[in-house]
Coordinates of N, CA and C and ligand atoms in Angstrom, one line a residue:
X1 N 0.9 -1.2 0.0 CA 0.0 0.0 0.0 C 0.9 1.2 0.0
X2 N 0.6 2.3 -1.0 CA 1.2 3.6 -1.0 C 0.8 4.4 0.1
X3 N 1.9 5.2 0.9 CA 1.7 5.9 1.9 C 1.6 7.3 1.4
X4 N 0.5 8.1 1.2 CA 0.7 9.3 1.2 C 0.1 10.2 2.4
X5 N 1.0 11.6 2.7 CA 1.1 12.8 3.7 C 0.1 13.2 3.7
X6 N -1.0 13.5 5.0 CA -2.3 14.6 4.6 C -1.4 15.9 5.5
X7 N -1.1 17.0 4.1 CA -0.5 17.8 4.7 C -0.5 19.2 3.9
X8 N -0.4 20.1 4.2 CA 0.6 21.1 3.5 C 1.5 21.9 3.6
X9 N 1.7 21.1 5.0 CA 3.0 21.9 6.1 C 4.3 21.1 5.4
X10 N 5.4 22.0 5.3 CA 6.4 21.6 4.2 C 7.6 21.2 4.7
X11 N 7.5 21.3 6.4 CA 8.5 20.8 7.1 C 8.3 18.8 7.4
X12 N 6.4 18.9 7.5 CA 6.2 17.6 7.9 C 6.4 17.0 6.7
X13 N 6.5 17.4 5.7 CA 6.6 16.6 4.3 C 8.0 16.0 4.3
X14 N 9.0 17.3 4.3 CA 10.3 16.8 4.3 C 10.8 15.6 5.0
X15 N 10.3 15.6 6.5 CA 10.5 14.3 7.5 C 9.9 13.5 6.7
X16 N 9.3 13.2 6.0 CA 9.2 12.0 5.9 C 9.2 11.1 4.6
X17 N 9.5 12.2 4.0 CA 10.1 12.5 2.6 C 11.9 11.5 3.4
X18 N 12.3 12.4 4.1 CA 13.7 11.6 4.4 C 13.6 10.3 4.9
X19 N 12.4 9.9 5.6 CA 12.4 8.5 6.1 C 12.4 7.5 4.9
X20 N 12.0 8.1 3.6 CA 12.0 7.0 2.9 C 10.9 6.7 2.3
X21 N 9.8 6.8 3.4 CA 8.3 5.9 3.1 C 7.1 7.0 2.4
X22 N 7.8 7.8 1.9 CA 6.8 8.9 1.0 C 6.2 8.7 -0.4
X23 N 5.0 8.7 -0.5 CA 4.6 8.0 -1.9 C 3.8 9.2 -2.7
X24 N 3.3 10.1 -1.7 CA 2.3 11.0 -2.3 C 1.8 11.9 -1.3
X25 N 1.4 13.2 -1.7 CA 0.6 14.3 -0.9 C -0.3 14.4 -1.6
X26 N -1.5 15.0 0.1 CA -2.8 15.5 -0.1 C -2.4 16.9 0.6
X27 N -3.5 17.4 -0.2 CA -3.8 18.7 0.3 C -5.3 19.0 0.2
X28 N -5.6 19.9 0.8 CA -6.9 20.2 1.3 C -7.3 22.0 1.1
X29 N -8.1 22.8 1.0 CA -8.2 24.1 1.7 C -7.5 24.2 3.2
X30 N -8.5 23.7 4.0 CA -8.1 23.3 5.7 C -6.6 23.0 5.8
X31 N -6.2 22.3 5.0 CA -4.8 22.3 5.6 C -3.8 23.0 5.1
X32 N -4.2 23.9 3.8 CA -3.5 25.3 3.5 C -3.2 26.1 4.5
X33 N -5.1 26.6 4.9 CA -5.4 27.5 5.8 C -4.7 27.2 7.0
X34 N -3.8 26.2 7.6 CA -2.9 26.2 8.1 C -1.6 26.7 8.3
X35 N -1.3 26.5 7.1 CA 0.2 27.2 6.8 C 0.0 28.8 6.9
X36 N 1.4 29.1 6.5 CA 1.5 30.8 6.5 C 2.7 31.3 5.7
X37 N 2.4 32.2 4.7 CA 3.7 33.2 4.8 C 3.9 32.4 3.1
X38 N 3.2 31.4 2.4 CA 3.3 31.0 1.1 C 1.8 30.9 0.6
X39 N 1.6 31.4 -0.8 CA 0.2 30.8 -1.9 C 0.2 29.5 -1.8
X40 N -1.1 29.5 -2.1 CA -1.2 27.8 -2.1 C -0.8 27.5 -3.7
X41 N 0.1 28.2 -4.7 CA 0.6 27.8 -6.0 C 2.0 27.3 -5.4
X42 N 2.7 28.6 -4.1 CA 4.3 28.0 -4.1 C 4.2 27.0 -2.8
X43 N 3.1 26.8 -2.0 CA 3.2 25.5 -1.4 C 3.1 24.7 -2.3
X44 N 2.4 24.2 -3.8 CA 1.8 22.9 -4.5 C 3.7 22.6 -5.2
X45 N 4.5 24.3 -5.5 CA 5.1 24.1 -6.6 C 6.3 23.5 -5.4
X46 N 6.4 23.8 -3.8 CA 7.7 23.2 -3.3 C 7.5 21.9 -3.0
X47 N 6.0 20.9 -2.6 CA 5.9 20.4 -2.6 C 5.9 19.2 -3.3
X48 N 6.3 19.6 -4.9 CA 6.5 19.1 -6.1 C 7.9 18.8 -6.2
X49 N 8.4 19.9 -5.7 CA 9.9 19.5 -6.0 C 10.9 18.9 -4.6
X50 N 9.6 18.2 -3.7 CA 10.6 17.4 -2.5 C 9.7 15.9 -3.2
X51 N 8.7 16.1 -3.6 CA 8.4 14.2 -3.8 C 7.9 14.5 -5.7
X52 N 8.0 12.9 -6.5 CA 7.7 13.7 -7.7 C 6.7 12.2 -7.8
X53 N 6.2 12.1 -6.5 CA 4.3 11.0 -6.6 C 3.6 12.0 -6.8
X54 N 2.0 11.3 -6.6 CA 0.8 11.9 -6.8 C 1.0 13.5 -6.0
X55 N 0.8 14.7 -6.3 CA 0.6 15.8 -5.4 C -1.4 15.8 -5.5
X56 N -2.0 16.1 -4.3 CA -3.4 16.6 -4.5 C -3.4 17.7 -4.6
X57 N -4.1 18.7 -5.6 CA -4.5 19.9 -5.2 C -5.8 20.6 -5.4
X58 N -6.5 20.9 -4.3 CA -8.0 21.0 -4.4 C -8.4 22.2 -5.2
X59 N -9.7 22.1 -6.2 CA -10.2 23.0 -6.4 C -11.2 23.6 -5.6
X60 N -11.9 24.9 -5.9 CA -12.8 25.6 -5.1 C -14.3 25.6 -5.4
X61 N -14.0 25.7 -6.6 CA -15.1 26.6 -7.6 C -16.2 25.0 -7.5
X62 N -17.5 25.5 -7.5 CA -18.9 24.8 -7.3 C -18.8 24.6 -9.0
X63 N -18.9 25.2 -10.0 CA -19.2 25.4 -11.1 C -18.3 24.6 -12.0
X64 N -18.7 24.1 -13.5 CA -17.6 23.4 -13.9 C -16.9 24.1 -14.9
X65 N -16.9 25.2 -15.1 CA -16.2 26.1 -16.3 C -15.1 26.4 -14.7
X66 N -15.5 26.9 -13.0 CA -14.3 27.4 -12.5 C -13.6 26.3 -12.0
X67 N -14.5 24.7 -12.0 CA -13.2 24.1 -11.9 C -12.3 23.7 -12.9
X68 N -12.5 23.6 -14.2 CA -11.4 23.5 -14.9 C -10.5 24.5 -14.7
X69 N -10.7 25.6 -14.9 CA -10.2 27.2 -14.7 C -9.0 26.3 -13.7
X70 N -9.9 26.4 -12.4 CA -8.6 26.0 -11.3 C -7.5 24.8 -11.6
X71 N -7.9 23.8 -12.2 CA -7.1 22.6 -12.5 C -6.4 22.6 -13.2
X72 N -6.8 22.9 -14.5 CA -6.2 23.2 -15.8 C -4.5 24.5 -15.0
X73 N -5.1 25.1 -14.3 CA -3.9 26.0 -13.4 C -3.1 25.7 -12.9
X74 N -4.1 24.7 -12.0 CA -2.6 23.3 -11.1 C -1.8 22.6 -11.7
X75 N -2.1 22.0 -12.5 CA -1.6 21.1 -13.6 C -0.5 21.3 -14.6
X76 N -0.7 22.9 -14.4 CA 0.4 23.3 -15.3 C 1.5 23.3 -14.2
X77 N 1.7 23.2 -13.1 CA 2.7 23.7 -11.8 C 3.6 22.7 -12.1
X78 N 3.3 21.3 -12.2 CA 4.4 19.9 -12.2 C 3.0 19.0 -12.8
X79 N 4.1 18.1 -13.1 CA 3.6 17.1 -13.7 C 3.3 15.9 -13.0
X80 N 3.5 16.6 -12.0 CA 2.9 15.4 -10.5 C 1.9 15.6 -9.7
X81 N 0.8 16.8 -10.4 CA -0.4 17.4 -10.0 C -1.4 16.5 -10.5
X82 N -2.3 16.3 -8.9 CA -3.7 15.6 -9.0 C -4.4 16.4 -8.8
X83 N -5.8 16.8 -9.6 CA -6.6 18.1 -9.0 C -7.7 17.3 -8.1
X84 N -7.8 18.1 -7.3 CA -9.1 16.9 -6.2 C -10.0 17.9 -6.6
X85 N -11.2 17.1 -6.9 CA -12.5 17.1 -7.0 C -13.1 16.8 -5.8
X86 N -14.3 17.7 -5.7 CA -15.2 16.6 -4.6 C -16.3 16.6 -5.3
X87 N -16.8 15.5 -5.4 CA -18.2 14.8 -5.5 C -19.3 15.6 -5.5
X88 N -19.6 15.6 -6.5 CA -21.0 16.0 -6.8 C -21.4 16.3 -8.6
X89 N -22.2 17.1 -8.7 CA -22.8 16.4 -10.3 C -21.5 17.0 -11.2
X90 N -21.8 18.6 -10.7 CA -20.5 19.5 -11.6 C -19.4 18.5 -11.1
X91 N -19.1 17.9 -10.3 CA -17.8 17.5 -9.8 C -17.5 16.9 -10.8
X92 N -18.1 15.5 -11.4 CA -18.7 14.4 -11.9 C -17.9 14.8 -13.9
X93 N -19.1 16.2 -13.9 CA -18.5 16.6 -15.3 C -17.7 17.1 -15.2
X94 N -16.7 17.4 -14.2 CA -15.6 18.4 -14.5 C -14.1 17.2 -14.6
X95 N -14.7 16.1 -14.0 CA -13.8 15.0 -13.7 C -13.5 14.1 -15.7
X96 N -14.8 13.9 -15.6 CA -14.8 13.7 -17.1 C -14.0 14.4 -18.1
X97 N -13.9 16.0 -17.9 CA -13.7 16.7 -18.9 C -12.1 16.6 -18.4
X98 N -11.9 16.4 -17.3 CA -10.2 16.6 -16.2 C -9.7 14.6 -17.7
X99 N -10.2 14.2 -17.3 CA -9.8 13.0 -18.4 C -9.6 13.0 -19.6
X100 N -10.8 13.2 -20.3 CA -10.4 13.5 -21.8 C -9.0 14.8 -22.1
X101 N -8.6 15.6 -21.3 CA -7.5 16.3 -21.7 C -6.1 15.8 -21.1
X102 N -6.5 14.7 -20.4 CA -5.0 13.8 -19.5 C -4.9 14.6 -18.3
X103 N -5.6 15.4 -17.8 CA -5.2 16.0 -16.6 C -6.0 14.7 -15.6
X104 N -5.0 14.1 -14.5 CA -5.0 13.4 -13.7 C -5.8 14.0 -12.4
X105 N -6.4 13.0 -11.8 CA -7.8 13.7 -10.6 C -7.6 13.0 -10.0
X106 N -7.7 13.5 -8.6 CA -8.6 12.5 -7.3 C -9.6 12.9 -7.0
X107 N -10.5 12.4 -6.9 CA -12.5 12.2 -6.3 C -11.9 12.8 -5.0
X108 N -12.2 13.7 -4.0 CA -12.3 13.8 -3.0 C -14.1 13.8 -2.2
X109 N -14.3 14.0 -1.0 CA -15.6 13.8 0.1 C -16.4 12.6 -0.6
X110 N -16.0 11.5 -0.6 CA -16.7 10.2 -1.1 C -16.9 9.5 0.5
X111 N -18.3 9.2 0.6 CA -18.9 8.9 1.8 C -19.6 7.1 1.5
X112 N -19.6 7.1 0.1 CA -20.0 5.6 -0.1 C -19.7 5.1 -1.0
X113 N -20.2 3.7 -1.4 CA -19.2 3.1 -2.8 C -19.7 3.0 -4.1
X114 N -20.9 3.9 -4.1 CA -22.1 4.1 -4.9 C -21.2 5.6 -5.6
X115 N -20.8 6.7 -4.8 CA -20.1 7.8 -5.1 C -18.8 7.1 -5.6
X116 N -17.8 6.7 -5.0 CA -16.8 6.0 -5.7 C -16.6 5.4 -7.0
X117 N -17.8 4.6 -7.3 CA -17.9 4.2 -8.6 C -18.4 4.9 -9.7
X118 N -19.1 5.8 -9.5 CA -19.1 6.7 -10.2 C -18.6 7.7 -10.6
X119 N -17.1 8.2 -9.7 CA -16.2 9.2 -10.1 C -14.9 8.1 -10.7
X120 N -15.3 6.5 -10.4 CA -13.8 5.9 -11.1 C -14.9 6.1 -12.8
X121 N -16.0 5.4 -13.0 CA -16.5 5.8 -14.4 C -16.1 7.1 -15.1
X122 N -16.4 8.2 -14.5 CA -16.4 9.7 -14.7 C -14.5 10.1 -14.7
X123 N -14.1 9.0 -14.6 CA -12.7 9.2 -15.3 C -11.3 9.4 -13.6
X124 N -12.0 9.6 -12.4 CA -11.2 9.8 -11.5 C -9.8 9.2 -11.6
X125 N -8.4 9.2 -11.0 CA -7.6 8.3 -11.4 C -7.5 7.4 -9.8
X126 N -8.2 9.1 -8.7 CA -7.8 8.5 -7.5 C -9.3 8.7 -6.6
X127 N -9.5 7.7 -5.6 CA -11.0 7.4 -4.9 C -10.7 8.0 -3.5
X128 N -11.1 8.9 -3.4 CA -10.9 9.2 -1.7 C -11.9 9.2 -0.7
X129 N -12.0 7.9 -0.1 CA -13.4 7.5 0.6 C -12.8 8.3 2.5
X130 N -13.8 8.9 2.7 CA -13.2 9.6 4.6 C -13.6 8.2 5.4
X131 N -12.7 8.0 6.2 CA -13.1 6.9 6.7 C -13.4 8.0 8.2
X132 N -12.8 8.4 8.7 CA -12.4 9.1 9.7 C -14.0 9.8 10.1
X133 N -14.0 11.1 8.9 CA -15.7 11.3 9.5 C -16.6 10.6 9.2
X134 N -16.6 9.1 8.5 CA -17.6 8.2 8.8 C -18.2 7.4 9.9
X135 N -16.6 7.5 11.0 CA -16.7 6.7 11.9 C -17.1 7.7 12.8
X136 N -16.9 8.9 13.0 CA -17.5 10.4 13.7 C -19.0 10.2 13.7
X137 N -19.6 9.8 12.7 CA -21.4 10.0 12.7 C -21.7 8.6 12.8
X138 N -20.4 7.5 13.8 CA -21.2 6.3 14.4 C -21.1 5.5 12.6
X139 N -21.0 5.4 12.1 CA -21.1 4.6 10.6 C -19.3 4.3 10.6
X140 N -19.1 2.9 10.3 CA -18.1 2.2 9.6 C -17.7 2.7 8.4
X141 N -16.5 3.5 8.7 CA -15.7 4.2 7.6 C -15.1 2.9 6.8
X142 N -14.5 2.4 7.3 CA -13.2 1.3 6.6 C -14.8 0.3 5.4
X143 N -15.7 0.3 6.2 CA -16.4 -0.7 5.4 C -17.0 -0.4 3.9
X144 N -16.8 1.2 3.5 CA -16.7 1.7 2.5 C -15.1 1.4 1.4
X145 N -14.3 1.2 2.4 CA -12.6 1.0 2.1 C -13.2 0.1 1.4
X146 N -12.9 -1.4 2.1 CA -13.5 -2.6 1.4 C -14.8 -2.6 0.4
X147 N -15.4 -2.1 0.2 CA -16.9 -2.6 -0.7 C -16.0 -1.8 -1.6
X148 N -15.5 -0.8 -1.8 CA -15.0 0.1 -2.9 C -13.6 -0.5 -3.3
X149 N -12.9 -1.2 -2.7 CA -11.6 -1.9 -3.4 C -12.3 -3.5 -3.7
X150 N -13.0 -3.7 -3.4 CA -14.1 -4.9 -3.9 C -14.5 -4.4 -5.8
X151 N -14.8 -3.8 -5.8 CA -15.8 -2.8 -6.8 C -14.5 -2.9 -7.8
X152 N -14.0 -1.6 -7.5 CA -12.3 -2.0 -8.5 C -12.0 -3.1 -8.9
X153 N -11.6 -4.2 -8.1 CA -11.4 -5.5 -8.3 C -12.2 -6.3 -9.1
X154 N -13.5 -6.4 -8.7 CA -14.1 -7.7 -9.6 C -14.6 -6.5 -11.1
X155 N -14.3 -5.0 -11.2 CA -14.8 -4.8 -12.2 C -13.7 -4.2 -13.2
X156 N -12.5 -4.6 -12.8 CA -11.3 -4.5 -13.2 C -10.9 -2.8 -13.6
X157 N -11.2 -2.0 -12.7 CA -11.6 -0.6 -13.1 C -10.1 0.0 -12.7
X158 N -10.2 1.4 -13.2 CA -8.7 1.6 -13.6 C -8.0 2.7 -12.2
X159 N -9.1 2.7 -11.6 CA -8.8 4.0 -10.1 C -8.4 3.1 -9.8
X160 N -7.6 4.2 -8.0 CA -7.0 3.3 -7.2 C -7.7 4.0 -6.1
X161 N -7.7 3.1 -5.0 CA -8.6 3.7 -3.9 C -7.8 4.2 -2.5
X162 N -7.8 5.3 -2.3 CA -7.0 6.1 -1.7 C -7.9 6.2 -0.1
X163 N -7.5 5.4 1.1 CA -8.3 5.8 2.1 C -7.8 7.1 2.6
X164 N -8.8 7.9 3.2 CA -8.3 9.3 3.2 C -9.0 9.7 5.0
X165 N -8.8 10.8 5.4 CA -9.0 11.0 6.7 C -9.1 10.0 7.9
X166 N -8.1 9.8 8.1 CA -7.4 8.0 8.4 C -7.1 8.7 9.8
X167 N -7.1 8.9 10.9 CA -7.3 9.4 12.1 C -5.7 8.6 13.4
X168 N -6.1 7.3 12.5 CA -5.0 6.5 13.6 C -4.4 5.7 13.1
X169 N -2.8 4.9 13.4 CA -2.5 3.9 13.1 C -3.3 2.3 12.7
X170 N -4.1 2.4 13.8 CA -5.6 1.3 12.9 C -6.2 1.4 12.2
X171 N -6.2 2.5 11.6 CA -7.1 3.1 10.5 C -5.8 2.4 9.5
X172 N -4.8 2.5 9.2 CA -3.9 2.2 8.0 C -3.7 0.9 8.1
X173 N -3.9 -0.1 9.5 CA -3.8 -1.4 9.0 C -4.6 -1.9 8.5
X174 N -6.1 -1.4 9.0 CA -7.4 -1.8 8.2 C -7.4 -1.2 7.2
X175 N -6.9 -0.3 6.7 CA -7.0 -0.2 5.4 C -6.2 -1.2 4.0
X176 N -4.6 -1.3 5.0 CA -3.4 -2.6 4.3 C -4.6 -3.3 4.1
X177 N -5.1 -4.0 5.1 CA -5.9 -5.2 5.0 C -7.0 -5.5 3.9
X178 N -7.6 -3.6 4.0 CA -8.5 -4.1 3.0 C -8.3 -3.9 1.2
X179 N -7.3 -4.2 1.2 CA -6.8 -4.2 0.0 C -6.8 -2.4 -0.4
X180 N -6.8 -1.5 0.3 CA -6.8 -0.3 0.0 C -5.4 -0.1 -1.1
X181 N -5.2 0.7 -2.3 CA -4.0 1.0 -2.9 C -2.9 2.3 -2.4
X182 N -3.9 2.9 -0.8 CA -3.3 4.4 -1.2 C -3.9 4.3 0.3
X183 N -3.1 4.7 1.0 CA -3.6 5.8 2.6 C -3.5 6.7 2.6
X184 N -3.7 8.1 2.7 CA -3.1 9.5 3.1 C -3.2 9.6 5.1
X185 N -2.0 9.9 5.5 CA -2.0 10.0 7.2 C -1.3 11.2 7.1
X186 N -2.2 11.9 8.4 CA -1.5 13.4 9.1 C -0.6 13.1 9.6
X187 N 1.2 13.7 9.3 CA 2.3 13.4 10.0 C 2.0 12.6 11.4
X188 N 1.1 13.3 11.9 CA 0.9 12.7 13.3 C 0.5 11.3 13.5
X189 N 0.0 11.0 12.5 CA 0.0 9.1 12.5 C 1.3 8.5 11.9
X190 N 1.8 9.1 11.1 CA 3.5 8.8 11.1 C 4.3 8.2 11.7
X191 N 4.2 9.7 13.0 CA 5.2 9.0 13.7 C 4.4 8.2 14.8
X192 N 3.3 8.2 15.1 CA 2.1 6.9 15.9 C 3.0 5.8 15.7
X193 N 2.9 5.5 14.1 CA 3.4 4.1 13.7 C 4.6 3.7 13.8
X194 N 5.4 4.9 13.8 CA 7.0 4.7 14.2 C 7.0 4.1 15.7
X195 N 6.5 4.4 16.3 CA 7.1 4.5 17.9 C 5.5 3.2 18.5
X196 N 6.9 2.6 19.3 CA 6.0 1.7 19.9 C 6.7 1.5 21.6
X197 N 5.8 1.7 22.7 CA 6.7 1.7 24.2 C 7.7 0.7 24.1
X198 N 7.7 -0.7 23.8 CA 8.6 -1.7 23.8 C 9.6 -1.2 23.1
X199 N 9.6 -0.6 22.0 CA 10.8 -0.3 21.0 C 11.2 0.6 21.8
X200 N 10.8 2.0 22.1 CA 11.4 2.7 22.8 C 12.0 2.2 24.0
X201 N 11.3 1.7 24.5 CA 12.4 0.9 26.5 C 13.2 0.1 25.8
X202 N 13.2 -0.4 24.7 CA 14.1 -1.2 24.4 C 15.4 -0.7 23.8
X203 N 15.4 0.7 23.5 CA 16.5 1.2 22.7 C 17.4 1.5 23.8
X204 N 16.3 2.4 24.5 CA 16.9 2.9 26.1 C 17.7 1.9 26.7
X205 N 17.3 0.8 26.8 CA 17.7 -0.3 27.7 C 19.0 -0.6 26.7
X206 N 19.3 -0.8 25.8 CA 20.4 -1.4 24.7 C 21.5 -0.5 24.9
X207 N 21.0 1.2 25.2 CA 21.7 2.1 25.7 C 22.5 2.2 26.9
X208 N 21.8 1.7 27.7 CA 22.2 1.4 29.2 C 23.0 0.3 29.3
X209 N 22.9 -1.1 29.1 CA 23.8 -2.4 28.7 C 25.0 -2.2 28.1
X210 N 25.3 -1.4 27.7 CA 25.8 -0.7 26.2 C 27.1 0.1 27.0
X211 N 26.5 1.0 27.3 CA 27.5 2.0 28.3 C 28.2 1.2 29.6
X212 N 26.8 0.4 31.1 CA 27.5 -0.5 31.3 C 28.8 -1.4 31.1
X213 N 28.6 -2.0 29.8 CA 29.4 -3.1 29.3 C 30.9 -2.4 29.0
X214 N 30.8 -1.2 28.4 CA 31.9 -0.5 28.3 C 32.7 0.2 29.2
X215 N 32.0 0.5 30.4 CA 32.3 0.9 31.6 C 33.3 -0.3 32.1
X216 N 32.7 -1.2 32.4 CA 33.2 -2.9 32.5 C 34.4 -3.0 31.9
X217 N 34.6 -2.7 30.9 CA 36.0 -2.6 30.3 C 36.9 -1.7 30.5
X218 N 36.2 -0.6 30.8 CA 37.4 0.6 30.7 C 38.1 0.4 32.1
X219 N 37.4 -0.2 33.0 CA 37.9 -0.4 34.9 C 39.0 -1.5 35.0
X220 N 39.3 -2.3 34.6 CA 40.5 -3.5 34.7 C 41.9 -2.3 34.2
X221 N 41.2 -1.8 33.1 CA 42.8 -1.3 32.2 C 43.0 0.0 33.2
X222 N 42.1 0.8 33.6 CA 42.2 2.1 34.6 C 43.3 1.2 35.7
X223 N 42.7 0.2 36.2 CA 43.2 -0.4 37.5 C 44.4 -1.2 37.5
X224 N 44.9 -1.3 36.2 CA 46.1 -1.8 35.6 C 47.4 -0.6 35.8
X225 N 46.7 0.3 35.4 CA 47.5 1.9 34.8 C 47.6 2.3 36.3
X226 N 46.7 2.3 37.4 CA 47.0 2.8 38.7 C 47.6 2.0 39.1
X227 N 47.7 0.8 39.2 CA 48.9 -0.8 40.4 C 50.4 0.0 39.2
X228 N 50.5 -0.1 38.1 CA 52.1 0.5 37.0 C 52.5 1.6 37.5
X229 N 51.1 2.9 37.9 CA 52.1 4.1 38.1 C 53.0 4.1 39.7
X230 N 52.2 3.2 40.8 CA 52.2 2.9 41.9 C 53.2 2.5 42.0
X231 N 53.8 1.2 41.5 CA 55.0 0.6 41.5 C 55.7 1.4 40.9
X232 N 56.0 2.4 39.9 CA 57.1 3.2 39.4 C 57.3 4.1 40.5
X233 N 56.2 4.7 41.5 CA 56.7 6.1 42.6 C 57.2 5.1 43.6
X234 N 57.5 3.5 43.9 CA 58.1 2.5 44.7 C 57.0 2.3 45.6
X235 N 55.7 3.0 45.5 CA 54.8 2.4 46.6 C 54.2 1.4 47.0
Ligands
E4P301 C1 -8.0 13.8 2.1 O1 -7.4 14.0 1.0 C2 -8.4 14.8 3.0 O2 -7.5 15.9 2.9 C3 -8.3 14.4 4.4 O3 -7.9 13.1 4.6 C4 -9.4 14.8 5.3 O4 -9.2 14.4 6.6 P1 -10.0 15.0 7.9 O5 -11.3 14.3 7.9 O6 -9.1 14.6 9.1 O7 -10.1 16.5 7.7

């Protein structure tokens, strides 16, 4: 399963960009409106040039003449721009028209697998089901994961299904599990998954054994060097 960032903060990108395990970024409005002090053109265009996977970058516009307007704009930034759509009818035709010109899409706010299948039809490249506020209103987010990577599968369809507002480390193994192609996680499940108490007491501890053991050695040769200088002053 591909790991991608839900981010637009460009420090958390980099971390984990250097760990290795970086496959793709999302981006959102909300997690623009986060940042400070850059456009959301020269956040899409730095965060182009630290990973060269999927970038998301959302459009605004209800309408489908302003979402091409917006996309057709992202798209030109790098060649690793996905415009996120969200669902709905204009969404639907803007996603279509986003395909016939090769400009690459992610479906974004997809709440069931009935919506999913319709924006992989309508040309989506990427499915982004929220698992996160599904499970918020009491309803089984991941079970949307599954029936929609089900769907792909037996209908051999050409999207990949990107679980998206993924809240916890269990959210990404149910998602591994459910055949999902794509997670997006907030840095902060990142490092969740990095760190586990036993790993940590255990490094600690390997640290401590470690120094001991060396200690252990340095004392015979110290106590060697004090009995030599002792006998040379005749004591
Ligand atoms: C996905 O692309 C969205 O940006 C994101 O996962 C939404 O997550 P949230 O429900 O935590 O805001």
């Amino acid at each position: 399963m591909k790991l991608f960032i839900d981010t637009a903060d460009i420090e958390e990108i980099r971390t984990v960009a250097r760990w290795g395990v970086l496959d793709g970024v999302t981006t959102n409005p909300s997690l623009f409106a986060k940042t400070s002090g850059m456009t959301y053109d020269e956040v899409l265009a730095e965060i182009c040039r630290i990973t060269d996977g999927p970038v998301s970058a959302e459009v605004i516009a209800d309408d489908v003449d302003g979402m091409l307007r917006e996309g057709r704009h992202f798209a030109k930034l790098a060649d690793n721009i996905y415009v996120k759509v969200p669902m709905s009818e204009t969404g639907l035709e803007a996603l279509s028209r986003f395909r016939a010109e090769g400009i690459k899409t992610n479906c974004t706010l997809l709440f069931t697998a009935n919506q999913g299948l319709l924006a992989a039809k309508a040309g989506a490249n990427l499915l982004s089901p929220f698992v996160g506020r599904l499970d918020d209103i009491n309803q089984d987010g991941m079970t949307v994961i599954r029936e929609l990577v089900s769907i792909v599968e037996i209908h051999e369809l050409e999207s990949e299904v990107l679980a998206a507002s993924i809240r916890n480390p269990l959210h990404v193994t149910q998602a591994a599990l459910a055949g999902s192609h794509i997670a997006t996680l907030p840095f902060k499940v990142f490092q969740q998954m990095v760190h586990h108490p036993l790993t940590d007491q255990g490094i600690a501890q390997f640290r401590k054994d470690w120094d001991k053991a060396r200690q252990a050695l340095a004392k015979p040769a110290a106590t060697a060097a004090g009995r030599a200088a002792g006998s040379r002053s005749g004591s």
